[in-house]
Every structure is written in structure tokens, then in C-alpha cells.
Amino acid sequence: MRKSLLFLATALFFSANALADVTINITRSLNYDAQKSRVSYKTINNIVRIFSWKIDFNKDLRKGDKFILVGNHGSAPKAIIYISGKKRIAVFSYIDKRGQLGYYDINGKTLYSSFLRAPLKYKRISSKFQYRRYHPILKTYRPHRAVDYAANHGTPVRTVANGIIKRREYIGALGNAIYISHGTNYVTVYAHLSKFAYGIRVGSKVKKGKVIGFVGSTGRSTGAHLHYELHYKNKRRNPLTWHLPKQKKVAKSDLKRFQNRARAILRNL
Ligand SMILES: [Zn+2]
């Protein structure tokens, strides 16, 4: 009898604990501080995967920032909220029609955006993604794991998706080039730019469609064009055929309920 009561008490304690919010206070890094708060690796990975579209985990986190896991259910909390001195980014769990759990902002959209197929208005594709291409300057056959878009000098070049500027500098054969990371898996590269757009620097957060630079012919280039690369998991992929991510939205019929729930969570923080 006593044993079973003890068992009951323990079970209640743990189930109550499983529902309690967990706050990860950043003192060193998400990894370090989350482990100190006994947050599982799976949850840490989920946080990084979801928030990397908005946060550079190597540079942006400051002492005093926090992540709140609301209604902590192992790796599937009801909400995950990042709070820093300057901003708050909140996402809320939602199970879609296929039964898939995902995290969406208060507007019912995932933090990842859809991708544009091409980053500019171009005249024609002057070189496709290919493993063997005769190089007009080097006069040898080399792989060209990118797409070249011929366009007028000065044509605006846009980021294909929400992301964070990782590099923005003159890089040898690429000339003026920009590297943008989109979440944990994607990187896009824009090269031979005549110049960079105003305000675009390393660490800048950019939204899909934002002008980042202008077509030029800097570096190893024979005429005005944009050299564009799409990397997925550190490998170059064919931007013309790759199955690109699509932003997901909470179903219209669920949106009101979803937003009411999200607002209630934010009120109770
Ligand atoms: Zn190229």
C-alpha cells in the first residue's frame, strides 16, 4: 500500500514536472546551458533547427538571453520562446493535417520561408549545373556546380529565402561574393557582383526577396552575369532542379484557435 502511494506520488511529481516550463538561461552557449537545464539533445537540435533561420547561434546569443520551453513535453514543448534584450521570437506547436508536429509563429507561419527559384530577373541561363564544362578563361574542362544567369550590369540580386549573411567580401575567382545561410542545412552563394547593397554586412538578417547586391563581372568572369550556388548539407546542388523548401502555414480553419492559444501562452509567461 505504502509502496503504491509512493509510486503514485512519484508519478504525479514526474508528470507535473513534464508539464512545467523550462527556462534555459544563456551563460555560455545554448548547448552548454541547455544541458545544464537537463534539456535533451533532441530538443536542443530542434531549437537550433527552428531558430537558425533567425538567430546565428555562434554570434547572436548574449549572456542573459533565454529560451523558454512552455509545457515541456520532452522534445515537443507547446511553445519555444527566445527572449533577448532586443527581441522576442516565439513559435508554437501545431500538428498539421498529415499529423506532423511543427512550430509556427503567431501568424501561423513557419520561420523558414519558401525559396525563390532564381535570385534575379535574368536574360538567359548562360551556364547550367554540370560536371564537365569548358572554361573560356582557363581553357580546360571543369565542373560547374552552379547556375550562371546572364543579366544586365547592375541588375538587383535578391536573397532566395530568409537567412543570415555569412560572408560578404571579394573572394578570388568569385569576385564580390555573398554567402547566406538559411537555417542549418542551406547556404546560397551569389558571385561576380558589381557591388553589395547598402546595409548588407556579415550578420545581417535578410528576408526572402531582399536586394543584397547587383550583377557585375568581378573576379574570374568574361561578362556581366550572376554565378549562383545552392548548397544543401555542405554539398552543391542543382538550383534548377532541387526540391526547394516551402513555407508551411497553419490551416485556415485552425488559425483562430491556434492564435488564441498562442496569445494565452504569451500572456502567462
Ligand atoms: Zn558560374
Coordinates of N, CA and C in Angstrom, one line a residue, residues 8-248:
L8 N 2.6 6.4 -6.7 CA 1.7 7.4 -7.3 C 2.2 8.8 -7.1
A9 N 2.8 9.1 -5.9 CA 3.3 10.4 -5.7 C 4.4 10.7 -6.7
T10 N 5.3 9.8 -6.9 CA 6.4 10.0 -7.8 C 5.9 10.2 -9.2
A11 N 4.9 9.4 -9.6 CA 4.4 9.5 -10.9 C 3.8 10.9 -11.1
L12 N 3.0 11.3 -10.1 CA 2.4 12.7 -10.2 C 3.5 13.7 -10.3
F13 N 4.5 13.6 -9.5 CA 5.6 14.6 -9.5 C 6.2 14.7 -10.9
F14 N 6.5 13.5 -11.4 CA 7.2 13.5 -12.7 C 6.3 14.0 -13.8
S15 N 5.0 13.6 -13.8 CA 4.1 14.1 -14.9 C 3.9 15.6 -14.7
A16 N 3.8 16.1 -13.5 CA 3.7 17.6 -13.3 C 5.0 18.2 -13.8
N17 N 6.1 17.6 -13.5 CA 7.4 18.1 -14.0 C 7.5 18.2 -15.5
A18 N 6.9 17.2 -16.1 CA 6.9 17.1 -17.6 C 6.1 18.2 -18.2
L19 N 5.2 18.8 -17.4 CA 4.4 19.9 -17.9 C 4.9 21.3 -17.6
A20 N 5.9 21.3 -16.6 CA 6.4 22.6 -16.2 C 7.3 23.2 -17.3
D21 N 7.2 24.5 -17.3 CA 8.1 25.3 -18.2 C 9.5 25.1 -17.8
V22 N 10.4 25.1 -18.8 CA 11.8 25.0 -18.6 C 12.4 26.3 -19.2
T23 N 13.2 27.0 -18.4 CA 13.9 28.2 -18.9 C 15.4 27.9 -19.0
I24 N 15.9 28.1 -20.2 CA 17.3 27.9 -20.4 C 17.9 29.3 -20.4
N25 N 18.7 29.6 -19.3 CA 19.3 30.9 -19.2 C 20.7 30.8 -19.9
I26 N 20.9 31.7 -20.8 CA 22.2 31.6 -21.6 C 23.3 32.2 -20.7
T27 N 24.3 31.4 -20.4 CA 25.5 32.0 -19.8 C 26.7 31.8 -20.7
R28 N 26.7 30.6 -21.4 CA 27.9 30.3 -22.3 C 27.4 30.1 -23.7
S29 N 26.6 29.0 -23.9 CA 26.1 28.7 -25.2 C 24.8 27.9 -25.0
L30 N 24.0 27.8 -26.1 CA 22.8 27.0 -25.9 C 23.1 25.6 -25.5
N31 N 24.1 25.0 -26.1 CA 24.4 23.6 -25.8 C 24.7 23.4 -24.4
Y32 N 25.6 24.2 -23.9 CA 26.1 24.1 -22.5 C 25.0 24.3 -21.5
D33 N 24.2 25.5 -21.7 CA 23.2 25.8 -20.8 C 22.0 24.9 -20.8
A34 N 21.7 24.5 -22.0 CA 20.5 23.6 -22.2 C 20.8 22.2 -21.4
Q35 N 22.0 21.8 -21.6 CA 22.4 20.5 -20.9 C 22.3 20.7 -19.4
K36 N 22.8 21.9 -18.9 CA 22.7 22.1 -17.5 C 21.3 22.1 -17.0
S37 N 20.3 22.5 -17.9 CA 18.9 22.5 -17.5 C 18.3 21.2 -17.8
R38 N 19.1 20.2 -18.2 CA 18.6 18.8 -18.4 C 17.7 18.8 -19.6
V39 N 17.9 19.6 -20.6 CA 17.1 19.5 -21.8 C 17.8 18.5 -22.8
S40 N 17.0 17.7 -23.4 CA 17.6 16.6 -24.2 C 18.3 17.1 -25.5
Y41 N 19.2 16.3 -26.0 CA 19.9 16.6 -27.2 C 18.9 16.9 -28.3
K42 N 17.8 16.0 -28.3 CA 16.8 16.1 -29.4 C 16.2 17.5 -29.4
T43 N 15.8 18.0 -28.2 CA 15.2 19.3 -28.1 C 16.2 20.4 -28.5
I44 N 17.4 20.2 -28.0 CA 18.4 21.2 -28.4 C 18.6 21.3 -29.9
N45 N 18.6 20.2 -30.5 CA 18.7 20.1 -32.0 C 17.5 20.8 -32.6
N46 N 16.3 20.5 -32.1 CA 15.1 21.1 -32.6 C 15.2 22.6 -32.5
I47 N 15.6 23.1 -31.3 CA 15.7 24.6 -31.1 C 16.6 25.2 -32.2
V48 N 17.8 24.5 -32.4 CA 18.8 25.1 -33.4 C 18.2 25.1 -34.8
R49 N 17.5 23.9 -35.1 CA 17.0 23.8 -36.4 C 15.9 24.9 -36.7
I50 N 15.0 25.1 -35.7 CA 13.9 26.1 -35.9 C 14.4 27.5 -35.9
F51 N 15.3 27.8 -35.0 CA 15.7 29.2 -34.8 C 16.8 29.7 -35.6
S52 N 17.5 28.8 -36.3 CA 18.7 29.2 -37.1 C 18.3 30.0 -38.3
W53 N 17.0 30.0 -38.6 CA 16.5 30.9 -39.7 C 16.6 32.4 -39.2
K54 N 16.6 32.6 -37.9 CA 16.6 34.0 -37.4 C 17.7 34.3 -36.5
I55 N 18.4 33.3 -35.9 CA 19.5 33.5 -35.0 C 20.7 32.9 -35.4
D56 N 21.8 33.6 -35.4 CA 23.2 33.0 -35.6 C 23.7 32.5 -34.2
F57 N 23.6 31.2 -34.0 CA 23.9 30.6 -32.7 C 25.4 30.8 -32.3
N58 N 26.2 31.1 -33.3 CA 27.6 31.3 -32.9 C 27.9 32.8 -32.5
K59 N 27.0 33.7 -32.9 CA 27.3 35.1 -32.7 C 26.3 35.9 -31.9
D60 N 25.0 35.5 -32.1 CA 23.9 36.4 -31.6 C 23.6 36.3 -30.1
L61 N 23.9 35.1 -29.6 CA 23.4 34.8 -28.2 C 24.3 35.6 -27.2
R62 N 23.6 36.3 -26.2 CA 24.3 37.0 -25.2 C 23.9 36.5 -23.9
K63 N 24.8 36.7 -22.9 CA 24.6 36.3 -21.5 C 23.3 37.0 -21.1
G64 N 22.4 36.3 -20.5 CA 21.1 36.9 -20.1 C 19.9 36.6 -21.1
D65 N 20.3 36.2 -22.3 CA 19.2 35.7 -23.2 C 18.6 34.4 -22.6
K66 N 17.4 34.1 -23.0 CA 16.8 32.9 -22.6 C 15.9 32.2 -23.6
F67 N 15.8 30.9 -23.4 CA 14.8 30.2 -24.2 C 13.9 29.6 -23.2
I68 N 12.6 29.8 -23.4 CA 11.6 29.2 -22.5 C 10.9 28.1 -23.3
L69 N 10.9 26.9 -22.7 CA 10.1 25.8 -23.3 C 8.9 25.7 -22.5
V70 N 7.8 26.0 -23.1 CA 6.5 26.0 -22.4 C 5.8 24.7 -22.4
G71 N 5.4 24.2 -21.3 CA 4.7 22.9 -21.2 C 5.7 21.9 -21.7
N72 N 6.8 21.8 -21.1 CA 7.9 21.0 -21.6 C 7.5 19.5 -21.6
H73 N 7.3 19.0 -22.8 CA 7.0 17.6 -23.0 C 8.1 16.9 -23.7
G74 N 9.2 16.7 -23.0 CA 10.3 16.1 -23.7 C 10.7 16.9 -24.9
S75 N 10.7 16.3 -26.0 CA 11.2 17.1 -27.2 C 10.1 17.8 -27.9
A76 N 8.9 17.8 -27.4 CA 7.8 18.6 -28.1 C 7.1 19.5 -27.2
P77 N 7.7 20.6 -26.8 CA 7.0 21.6 -25.9 C 5.9 22.3 -26.7
K78 N 5.0 22.9 -26.0 CA 3.9 23.6 -26.6 C 4.3 24.9 -27.3
A79 N 5.4 25.5 -26.8 CA 5.9 26.7 -27.4 C 7.4 26.8 -27.0
I80 N 8.1 27.4 -27.9 CA 9.5 27.7 -27.6 C 9.7 29.2 -27.8
I81 N 10.2 29.9 -26.8 CA 10.3 31.4 -26.9 C 11.7 31.8 -26.6
Y82 N 12.2 32.6 -27.5 CA 13.6 33.2 -27.3 C 13.4 34.6 -26.9
I83 N 14.0 35.0 -25.8 CA 14.0 36.4 -25.4 C 15.4 36.9 -25.2
S84 N 15.6 38.0 -25.8 CA 16.9 38.7 -25.6 C 16.5 40.2 -25.2
G85 N 17.5 41.0 -24.9 CA 17.3 42.3 -24.5 C 16.5 43.1 -25.6
K86 N 16.8 42.7 -26.9 CA 16.2 43.4 -28.0 C 14.9 42.8 -28.5
K87 N 14.8 41.5 -28.5 CA 13.7 40.9 -29.2 C 13.2 39.6 -28.6
R88 N 12.0 39.3 -29.1 CA 11.4 38.0 -28.7 C 11.0 37.3 -30.0
I89 N 11.4 36.0 -30.0 CA 10.9 35.2 -31.2 C 10.2 34.0 -30.5
A90 N 8.9 33.9 -30.9 CA 8.1 32.8 -30.3 C 7.5 31.9 -31.4
V91 N 7.6 30.6 -31.1 CA 7.0 29.6 -32.0 C 6.1 28.7 -31.2
F92 N 5.1 28.2 -31.8 CA 4.1 27.4 -31.1 C 3.8 26.1 -31.9
S93 N 3.6 25.0 -31.1 CA 3.5 23.7 -31.7 C 2.1 23.6 -32.5
Y94 N 2.1 22.9 -33.5 CA 0.9 22.7 -34.3 C 1.0 21.4 -35.0
I95 N 0.0 20.6 -35.0 CA 0.0 19.3 -35.7 C -0.8 19.5 -37.0
D96 N -0.2 19.4 -38.2 CA -0.9 19.6 -39.4 C -1.8 18.4 -39.8
K97 N -2.4 18.6 -40.9 CA -3.4 17.6 -41.4 C -2.8 16.2 -41.6
R98 N -1.5 16.2 -41.8 CA -0.8 14.9 -42.0 C -0.3 14.3 -40.7
G99 N -0.6 15.0 -39.6 CA -0.2 14.5 -38.3 C 1.2 14.9 -37.9
Q100 N 1.8 15.8 -38.7 CA 3.2 16.2 -38.4 C 3.3 17.4 -37.5
L101 N 4.0 17.3 -36.4 CA 4.2 18.3 -35.5 C 5.3 19.3 -36.0
G102 N 4.9 20.6 -36.0 CA 5.8 21.6 -36.4 C 5.7 22.9 -35.5
Y103 N 6.5 23.9 -35.8 CA 6.5 25.1 -35.0 C 6.3 26.3 -35.9
Y104 N 5.3 27.1 -35.5 CA 4.8 28.2 -36.3 C 4.8 29.5 -35.5
D105 N 5.0 30.6 -36.1 CA 5.0 31.9 -35.4 C 3.5 32.3 -35.1
I106 N 3.3 33.5 -34.5 CA 2.0 33.9 -34.1 C 1.1 34.1 -35.3
N107 N 1.7 34.3 -36.4 CA 0.9 34.5 -37.7 C 0.5 33.2 -38.3
G108 N 1.0 32.1 -37.7 CA 0.7 30.8 -38.2 C 1.6 30.4 -39.4
K109 N 2.8 30.9 -39.4 CA 3.8 30.6 -40.5 C 5.1 30.0 -39.9
T110 N 5.7 29.1 -40.6 CA 7.0 28.6 -40.1 C 8.0 29.7 -40.3
L111 N 9.1 29.6 -39.5 CA 10.1 30.6 -39.6 C 10.9 30.5 -40.9
Y112 N 10.9 29.3 -41.4 CA 11.6 29.1 -42.7 C 10.6 29.6 -43.8
S113 N 11.2 30.3 -44.8 CA 10.4 30.8 -45.9 C 10.4 29.8 -47.0
S114 N 9.6 30.0 -48.0 CA 9.8 29.3 -49.3 C 11.0 29.9 -50.0
F115 N 11.5 29.2 -51.0 CA 12.7 29.7 -51.7 C 12.3 30.2 -53.1
L116 N 12.9 31.2 -53.6 CA 12.7 31.7 -54.9 C 13.5 30.7 -55.8
R117 N 13.1 30.4 -57.0 CA 13.8 29.5 -57.9 C 15.1 30.2 -58.4
A118 N 15.0 31.5 -58.7 CA 16.1 32.3 -59.2 C 16.2 33.6 -58.4
P119 N 17.4 34.1 -58.2 CA 17.6 35.3 -57.4 C 17.6 36.6 -58.2
L120 N 17.2 36.6 -59.4 CA 17.2 37.9 -60.2 C 16.3 37.7 -61.4
K121 N 16.1 38.9 -62.1 CA 15.4 38.8 -63.4 C 16.6 38.7 -64.4
Y122 N 16.7 37.6 -65.1 CA 17.8 37.4 -66.0 C 17.4 37.3 -67.5
K123 N 18.4 37.4 -68.3 CA 18.1 37.4 -69.8 C 18.1 35.9 -70.2
R124 N 19.1 35.2 -69.8 CA 19.2 33.8 -70.1 C 20.1 33.1 -69.2
I125 N 20.0 31.8 -69.2 CA 21.0 31.0 -68.4 C 22.2 30.7 -69.3
S126 N 23.3 31.2 -68.9 CA 24.5 31.1 -69.8 C 25.3 29.8 -69.4
S127 N 25.1 29.3 -68.3 CA 25.8 28.0 -68.0 C 25.0 27.3 -66.9
K128 N 24.7 26.0 -67.2 CA 23.9 25.3 -66.2 C 24.8 24.5 -65.3
F129 N 24.2 23.8 -64.4 CA 24.9 23.0 -63.4 C 25.4 21.7 -64.2
Q130 N 26.7 21.5 -64.2 CA 27.2 20.4 -65.0 C 28.5 20.0 -64.4
Y131 N 28.9 18.7 -64.6 CA 30.1 18.2 -64.0 C 31.3 18.4 -65.0
R132 N 31.1 18.8 -66.2 CA 32.1 19.0 -67.2 C 31.8 20.2 -68.1
R133 N 32.5 21.2 -67.9 CA 32.2 22.4 -68.7 C 33.5 23.0 -69.2
Y134 N 33.6 23.4 -70.5 CA 34.8 24.0 -71.0 C 34.9 25.4 -70.5
H135 N 35.9 25.7 -69.7 CA 36.0 27.1 -69.1 C 36.7 28.0 -70.1
P136 N 36.0 29.1 -70.5 CA 36.5 30.0 -71.5 C 37.8 30.8 -71.1
I137 N 38.0 31.0 -69.8 CA 39.2 31.7 -69.4 C 40.3 30.7 -69.1
L138 N 40.0 29.6 -68.4 CA 41.1 28.6 -68.0 C 41.4 27.7 -69.1
K139 N 40.5 27.6 -70.1 CA 40.6 26.7 -71.3 C 40.8 25.2 -70.9
T140 N 40.1 24.8 -69.9 CA 40.1 23.4 -69.5 C 38.7 23.0 -69.2
Y141 N 38.5 21.7 -69.1 CA 37.2 21.2 -68.6 C 37.1 21.1 -67.1
R142 N 36.1 21.7 -66.5 CA 36.0 21.7 -65.1 C 34.5 21.6 -64.7
P143 N 34.2 21.1 -63.6 CA 32.8 21.1 -63.2 C 32.3 22.5 -62.9
H144 N 31.0 22.7 -63.2 CA 30.4 24.0 -62.9 C 29.2 23.6 -62.1
R145 N 29.3 23.5 -60.8 CA 28.2 23.2 -59.9 C 27.5 24.4 -59.4
A146 N 26.9 25.1 -60.4 CA 26.3 26.4 -60.1 C 25.4 26.7 -61.3
V147 N 24.7 27.8 -61.3 CA 24.0 28.3 -62.5 C 24.5 29.7 -62.7
D148 N 24.8 30.0 -64.0 CA 25.2 31.4 -64.4 C 24.0 32.0 -65.1
Y149 N 23.6 33.1 -64.6 CA 22.5 33.9 -65.2 C 23.0 35.1 -65.9
A150 N 22.9 35.2 -67.2 CA 23.4 36.4 -67.9 C 22.3 37.5 -67.6
A151 N 22.8 38.7 -67.2 CA 21.8 39.8 -66.9 C 22.6 41.1 -67.1
N152 N 21.8 42.2 -67.2 CA 22.4 43.5 -67.4 C 23.3 43.8 -66.2
H153 N 24.4 44.5 -66.4 CA 25.2 45.0 -65.3 C 24.3 45.9 -64.4
G154 N 24.3 45.7 -63.1 CA 23.6 46.5 -62.2 C 22.2 45.9 -61.8
T155 N 21.8 44.8 -62.5 CA 20.5 44.2 -62.1 C 20.5 43.8 -60.7
P156 N 19.5 44.1 -59.9 CA 19.4 43.8 -58.5 C 19.4 42.2 -58.3
V157 N 20.1 41.8 -57.3 CA 20.2 40.4 -56.9 C 19.5 40.2 -55.6
R158 N 18.6 39.2 -55.5 CA 17.9 39.1 -54.2 C 18.2 37.8 -53.5
T159 N 18.1 37.8 -52.2 CA 18.2 36.5 -51.5 C 17.0 35.6 -51.8
V160 N 17.3 34.4 -52.0 CA 16.2 33.5 -52.4 C 15.3 33.1 -51.3
A161 N 15.8 33.3 -50.0 CA 15.0 32.9 -48.9 C 15.4 33.7 -47.6
N162 N 14.6 33.6 -46.6 CA 15.1 34.2 -45.3 C 16.4 33.6 -44.9
G163 N 17.3 34.5 -44.4 CA 18.6 34.0 -44.0 C 19.5 35.0 -43.3
I164 N 20.7 34.6 -43.1 CA 21.7 35.4 -42.4 C 23.0 35.5 -43.2
I165 N 23.5 36.7 -43.4 CA 24.7 36.9 -44.3 C 25.9 36.3 -43.5
K166 N 26.6 35.4 -44.2 CA 27.7 34.7 -43.5 C 29.1 35.3 -44.0
R167 N 29.1 35.6 -45.3 CA 30.3 36.2 -45.9 C 29.9 37.3 -46.8
R168 N 30.7 38.3 -46.9 CA 30.4 39.4 -47.9 C 31.7 40.1 -48.2
E169 N 32.4 39.6 -49.2 CA 33.7 40.1 -49.5 C 34.2 39.7 -50.9
Y170 N 35.3 40.2 -51.3 CA 35.9 39.8 -52.5 C 36.6 38.5 -52.3
I171 N 36.2 37.5 -53.1 CA 36.8 36.1 -52.9 C 37.4 35.6 -54.2
G172 N 38.6 36.0 -54.5 CA 39.3 35.5 -55.7 C 38.5 35.4 -57.0
A173 N 38.4 34.2 -57.5 CA 37.7 34.0 -58.8 C 36.2 34.3 -58.7
L174 N 35.6 34.3 -57.5 CA 34.2 34.6 -57.4 C 33.9 36.2 -57.4
G175 N 35.0 36.9 -57.2 CA 34.9 38.4 -57.2 C 34.1 38.8 -55.9
N176 N 33.3 39.8 -56.1 CA 32.5 40.2 -54.9 C 31.4 39.2 -54.7
A177 N 31.4 38.5 -53.5 CA 30.5 37.4 -53.3 C 29.8 37.5 -52.0
I178 N 28.6 36.9 -51.9 CA 27.9 36.9 -50.7 C 27.5 35.4 -50.4
Y179 N 27.7 35.0 -49.2 CA 27.2 33.7 -48.7 C 26.1 33.9 -47.7
I180 N 25.0 33.3 -47.9 CA 23.9 33.4 -47.0 C 23.5 32.0 -46.5
S181 N 23.3 31.9 -45.1 CA 22.9 30.6 -44.6 C 21.4 30.8 -44.3
H182 N 20.7 29.7 -44.6 CA 19.2 29.6 -44.4 C 19.0 28.4 -43.6
G183 N 18.7 28.6 -42.3 CA 18.6 27.5 -41.4 C 19.9 26.7 -41.2
T184 N 19.8 25.5 -40.8 CA 21.0 24.7 -40.6 C 21.5 24.0 -41.8
N185 N 20.7 23.8 -42.8 CA 21.0 23.0 -43.9 C 21.4 23.7 -45.3
Y186 N 20.9 24.9 -45.4 CA 21.1 25.5 -46.7 C 22.0 26.7 -46.7
V187 N 22.8 26.8 -47.7 CA 23.6 28.0 -48.0 C 23.5 28.4 -49.4
T188 N 23.3 29.7 -49.7 CA 23.3 30.1 -51.1 C 24.5 31.1 -51.3
V189 N 25.0 31.1 -52.6 CA 26.2 31.9 -52.9 C 25.9 32.8 -54.2
Y190 N 26.2 34.0 -54.1 CA 26.0 35.0 -55.2 C 27.3 35.6 -55.6
A191 N 27.8 35.4 -56.8 CA 29.1 35.9 -57.1 C 29.2 36.8 -58.3
H192 N 30.4 37.4 -58.5 CA 30.7 38.4 -59.6 C 30.0 39.7 -59.4
L193 N 29.5 40.0 -58.2 CA 28.6 41.2 -58.1 C 29.5 42.5 -58.4
S194 N 28.8 43.5 -59.0 CA 29.5 44.7 -59.2 C 29.6 45.5 -57.8
K195 N 28.6 45.4 -57.0 CA 28.7 45.9 -55.7 C 27.6 45.3 -54.7
F196 N 27.8 45.5 -53.5 CA 26.9 45.0 -52.5 C 25.9 46.0 -52.2
A197 N 24.7 45.6 -51.8 CA 23.6 46.5 -51.5 C 23.9 47.2 -50.1
Y198 N 23.4 48.4 -50.0 CA 23.6 49.2 -48.8 C 23.1 48.4 -47.6
G199 N 23.9 48.4 -46.5 CA 23.4 47.8 -45.2 C 23.6 46.3 -45.2
I200 N 24.1 45.7 -46.2 CA 24.3 44.2 -46.2 C 25.7 43.9 -45.7
R201 N 25.7 43.4 -44.5 CA 27.0 43.0 -43.9 C 26.9 41.7 -43.2
V202 N 28.1 41.1 -42.9 CA 28.1 39.8 -42.2 C 27.2 39.9 -40.9
G203 N 26.3 39.0 -40.8 CA 25.4 39.0 -39.6 C 24.1 39.6 -39.9
S204 N 23.9 40.3 -41.0 CA 22.6 40.9 -41.4 C 21.6 39.8 -41.6
K205 N 20.4 40.0 -41.0 CA 19.3 39.1 -41.3 C 18.5 39.6 -42.5
V206 N 18.3 38.7 -43.5 CA 17.6 39.2 -44.7 C 16.4 38.3 -44.9
K207 N 15.4 39.0 -45.4 CA 14.1 38.3 -45.8 C 14.1 38.0 -47.2
K208 N 13.4 36.9 -47.5 CA 13.3 36.5 -48.9 C 13.0 37.6 -49.8
G209 N 13.7 37.8 -50.9 CA 13.4 38.8 -51.9 C 14.2 40.1 -51.7
K210 N 14.9 40.2 -50.5 CA 15.7 41.4 -50.2 C 16.8 41.6 -51.2
V211 N 17.0 42.8 -51.7 CA 18.2 43.0 -52.6 C 19.4 43.0 -51.8
I212 N 20.4 42.2 -52.2 CA 21.7 42.1 -51.5 C 22.9 42.6 -52.2
G213 N 22.7 42.7 -53.6 CA 23.8 43.2 -54.4 C 23.3 43.4 -55.8
F214 N 24.3 43.7 -56.7 CA 24.0 44.0 -58.1 C 24.9 43.2 -59.0
V215 N 24.3 42.8 -60.2 CA 25.1 42.0 -61.1 C 26.3 42.8 -61.6
G216 N 27.4 42.0 -61.8 CA 28.6 42.6 -62.3 C 29.5 41.6 -63.0
S217 N 30.8 41.8 -63.0 CA 31.7 40.9 -63.7 C 33.0 40.8 -62.9
T218 N 32.9 41.0 -61.6 CA 34.2 40.9 -60.8 C 34.7 39.5 -60.7
G219 N 36.0 39.4 -60.4 CA 36.6 38.0 -60.3 C 36.8 37.4 -61.6
R220 N 36.8 36.1 -61.7 CA 37.1 35.4 -63.0 C 35.8 35.3 -63.8
S221 N 35.6 36.3 -64.6 CA 34.3 36.4 -65.3 C 34.5 37.1 -66.7
T222 N 33.8 36.6 -67.7 CA 34.0 37.2 -69.0 C 32.9 38.3 -69.4
G223 N 31.9 38.4 -68.6 CA 30.9 39.4 -68.9 C 29.9 39.4 -67.7
A224 N 29.0 40.4 -67.8 CA 28.1 40.6 -66.7 C 27.2 39.3 -66.5
H225 N 27.3 38.7 -65.4 CA 26.4 37.6 -65.0 C 26.4 37.3 -63.5
L226 N 25.4 36.6 -63.1 CA 25.4 36.2 -61.7 C 25.7 34.7 -61.6
H227 N 26.7 34.3 -60.9 CA 27.1 32.9 -60.6 C 26.4 32.6 -59.3
Y228 N 25.5 31.6 -59.3 CA 24.6 31.3 -58.2 C 24.8 29.8 -57.8
E229 N 25.1 29.6 -56.5 CA 25.2 28.2 -56.0 C 24.2 28.0 -54.9
L230 N 23.7 26.7 -54.9 CA 22.8 26.3 -53.8 C 23.5 25.1 -53.1
H231 N 23.7 25.3 -51.8 CA 24.4 24.2 -51.0 C 23.3 23.6 -50.1
Y232 N 23.3 22.3 -50.1 CA 22.4 21.6 -49.1 C 23.3 20.6 -48.4
K233 N 23.3 20.7 -47.0 CA 24.2 19.8 -46.2 C 25.6 19.8 -46.8
N234 N 26.1 21.0 -47.0 CA 27.5 21.2 -47.4 C 27.9 20.6 -48.8
K235 N 26.8 20.3 -49.6 CA 27.1 19.9 -51.0 C 26.4 20.8 -51.9
R236 N 27.1 21.0 -53.1 CA 26.4 21.9 -54.1 C 25.4 21.1 -54.8
R237 N 24.2 21.7 -54.9 CA 23.1 21.0 -55.6 C 22.6 21.9 -56.8
N238 N 21.9 21.2 -57.7 CA 21.5 21.9 -58.9 C 20.3 22.8 -58.6
P239 N 20.5 24.2 -58.6 CA 19.4 25.1 -58.2 C 18.2 25.0 -59.1
L240 N 18.4 24.5 -60.3 CA 17.2 24.4 -61.3 C 16.3 23.2 -61.0
T241 N 16.8 22.2 -60.4 CA 16.0 21.0 -60.2 C 15.8 20.6 -58.7
W242 N 16.5 21.2 -57.8 CA 16.5 20.8 -56.4 C 15.1 21.1 -55.9
H243 N 14.6 20.2 -55.1 CA 13.3 20.3 -54.5 C 13.4 21.3 -53.3
L244 N 13.0 22.5 -53.5 CA 13.2 23.6 -52.5 C 12.2 23.6 -51.4
P245 N 12.6 24.0 -50.2 CA 11.6 24.1 -49.1 C 10.5 25.0 -49.4
K246 N 9.4 24.7 -48.8 CA 8.2 25.6 -48.9 C 7.7 25.9 -47.5
Q247 N 7.4 27.2 -47.3 CA 6.9 27.6 -46.0 C 5.6 26.9 -45.7
K248 N 5.4 26.6 -44.5 CA 4.1 26.0 -44.1 C 3.3 26.9 -43.3

